[in-house]
Structures are given as C-alpha cells and as structure tokens.
Amino acid sequence: MRITYRGDYALKAVLDLALNEGRVVTIHELARRADIPIKFLEQVLLDLKRGGFVESRRGKIGGYLLSKPAAKIKLGEVARFIDGPIEPITCVEKNYSGCTDIYKCVFRAIWVEVALATSNIIDNVSFEDLANQVRSHKREFEYSI
Amino acid sequence: MRITYRGDYALKAVLDLALNEGRVVTIHELARRADIPIKFLEQVLLDLKRGGFVESRRGKIGGYLLSKPAAKIKLGEVARFIDGPIEPITCVEKNYSGCTDIYKCVFRAIWVEVALATSNIIDNVSFEDLANQVRSHKREFEYSI
DNA sequence: ACAATGTTGATAGACTTAATAGAGAAATAA
DNA sequence: TTATTTCTCTATTAAGTCTATCAACATTGT
C-alpha cells in the first residue's frame, strides 16, 4: 500500500470534516487549513462524494460535510477508495486470475499476511477516533501554555 | 509498500539461486524457470549484485550465485533494496524532514504502525525458509502422484 | 580464435501522478 | 431579477515511473 498525495489530501479533508461535524465547511477553509492546492482538492472532494463519504451544498452558504457519522467512516475505507487496494502485489488482490500455480508460490502467502496485518490496523480506526486524538492533543497543548 | 514486477522478479531470482545453492546458474536458466524477460532480468541481477545479494562469474561457465548463505538473506532486505522503502507514506521514511508539526499528525502514527507490522513479517523470513517451503511442497506433490 | 557468458548505457512506450485552467450549474441574498 | 458565492466537470500539462528491449562491450574457458 502506498499513500499518494491524493490519498493524503483526502484523509486530511475527511478528518477536517470530522472535526467540524455538524457544520458545513467550504473548500477554501479545507484548503487553507490543510494546505492543499484548491483545484486539486476539488477533484478529491468530488471523488469522496462519489464514494459516499461526503455530501455537498451548493450556493452561497454551501460547502462540504460528512455524509455519515465520523464514527462510521474507517480510515481503511477512504484510503482504499482513493489509492486503491492495500495489497502489496497484484496477485493477492481480489478477482485476480493470473498465476495458475498460485498454490506453489511461497511469496504469495507472505503478501497475504502483509495485507491482513495492514487492514487489521487501518480498518479498525474511525475518523471519530482520529478526531478525538486531535482534540485531546489540542487540549494538552493549551494546558501547557 | 508496493511490489513491482522488478521486485517480484528479483525475489524469484534470489529464491531460484537459493534452491540451487552451491551451483552457478546462468541467466538463461533463471529467465526460463521463472518466466522473466531476459533483458529485464539482466538489469535486475546487476542491481542485486550491486546490492551485495548475488555474485557473478563471467565467461563460458559463468552465471550467478548467492553471495552469502540463503539463511542470511531476508525477504525484506531484497524487497526494500529493489522496490524502495516499505513505509506507506514518505513522512514515515527515514531522514524525512518535512512536516514541522509531525507530532500533531494523527495519521503518521498509523502509518508507522503499518510499516512496523510489515517489516515484522518480511524481515523475519529468510530465503532458506522460502526454499525449504518450496522443497517440502515439491515432496508433497511427488508423493501425491 | 571462438563461443558463451555477464556488463553497460540508452531509449522507447505506456502509464501514473500532481497540479492547473476554464467554463458551467446551482443556491442564496440583496 | 441580478450578483455573488459556492460546487461541478472536463481537459490539459508537466514530470516522473515502470516495463521492456536493443546494441555494443568485456571477460572467461576451450
């Protein structure tokens, strides 16, 4: 699995929306806070919308918001949707049909293990978890002033 | 981490050499057995040589062989050398110096976890292990005839 | 000398990625 | 209505990566 800029931006955007759950956030705010080229972010947000992760409102008081509770959006879902399969090699991905002698390949088993270990991590973290981490970190930071 | 064809070929070549430890194997043999385009394999083997994994012999009875016991070559070493860092995102790689606010980034911790889980798997498998798996599989297969 | 083998650098073609540009459509407020 | 603000969509560019191939060269054993 490799996270591209596109993926990184998508995750940051969703996290920002999670931190602002209930509000509608404009693309300008998102772009500024997360330091993302706005035109690139447009594409990413459209993708996220098509993926069912966010909704949008047009017009003067428009912007973006999560289409479901942050608690129900897993890091892994977004990462896979934007950057593709987490499997480290094609022969381990779903629906792969090359390799007639899959059962002979000693590497395949390793890559399956790696994929499972990865999904075990990223599919068990929700954006609510992440938002809470940010919030508690911010609190800590303010106390320390 | 993403394994390219280049990486896959490299791993298969090293495994073949591990299965033929003690012998010198020509690039033709390697290419045929592992079904790899020979000119591409040339590059890969040169890389592996520069990486200190294999040695070569020129001339009429030349070919390639492992430069150390298969037991001392870990899958992870070769994979990293050919396909680059296993970290899923740049900010987790060694010597990365962007992100002034690394400590604020909740994603980073996740990617570190993923990288650790991955290396935990691939750095604990040697090519001797893999070769033995192939051998025992072959034995099974022959019994079953 | 000859034949088999590895060595090297160059390059082509397809694909991917990051970023930018510009015209369009919908909602709101005055 | 009209102006403004916002999202929507399609194209395009520039750079980089990946797979594969080619041609010329160097080394070794017989």
mmCIF file of C-alpha atoms (C1' of nucleotides) in Angstrom, chain B residues 4-6 9 37-40 42-43 58-61, chain D residues 17-30:
data_model
loop_
_atom_site.group_PDB
_atom_site.id
_atom_site.type_symbol
_atom_site.label_atom_id
_atom_site.label_comp_id
_atom_site.label_asym_id
_atom_site.label_seq_id
_atom_site.Cartn_x
_atom_site.Cartn_y
_atom_site.Cartn_z
ATOM 1 C CA THR B 4 6.666 -4.055 -8.774
ATOM 2 C CA TYR B 5 7.436 -6.589 -11.448
ATOM 3 C CA ARG B 6 11.041 -5.656 -10.956
ATOM 4 C CA TYR B 9 11.419 -10.848 -10.467
ATOM 5 C CA PRO B 37 12.107 -11.364 -19.877
ATOM 6 C CA ILE B 38 15.819 -11.989 -20.081
ATOM 7 C CA LYS B 39 16.915 -8.429 -20.821
ATOM 8 C CA PHE B 40 14.929 -7.149 -17.901
ATOM 9 C CA GLU B 42 19.835 -8.734 -16.635
ATOM 10 C CA GLN B 43 19.188 -5.357 -15.073
ATOM 11 C CA ARG B 58 31.827 -14.357 -16.373
ATOM 12 C CA GLY B 59 32.809 -16.448 -19.289
ATOM 13 C CA LYS B 60 31.865 -19.804 -20.579
ATOM 14 C CA ILE B 61 30.887 -21.442 -17.337
ATOM 15 C "C1'" DT D 17 7.898 5.795 -13.055
ATOM 16 C "C1'" DC D 18 7.690 1.188 -14.867
ATOM 17 C "C1'" DT D 19 8.365 -2.488 -18.148
ATOM 18 C "C1'" DA D 20 10.764 -3.970 -21.750
ATOM 19 C "C1'" DT D 21 14.106 -4.113 -25.490
ATOM 20 C "C1'" DC D 22 18.380 -3.034 -28.168
ATOM 21 C "C1'" DA D 23 23.069 -2.781 -29.366
ATOM 22 C "C1'" DA D 24 27.702 -2.706 -28.256
ATOM 23 C "C1'" DC D 25 31.190 -4.198 -24.986
ATOM 24 C "C1'" DA D 26 34.198 -7.081 -21.680
ATOM 25 C "C1'" DT D 27 35.549 -11.421 -19.680
ATOM 26 C "C1'" DT D 28 36.395 -16.275 -19.418
ATOM 27 C "C1'" DG D 29 37.284 -21.218 -20.773
ATOM 28 C "C1'" DT D 30 38.381 -24.325 -24.536
#
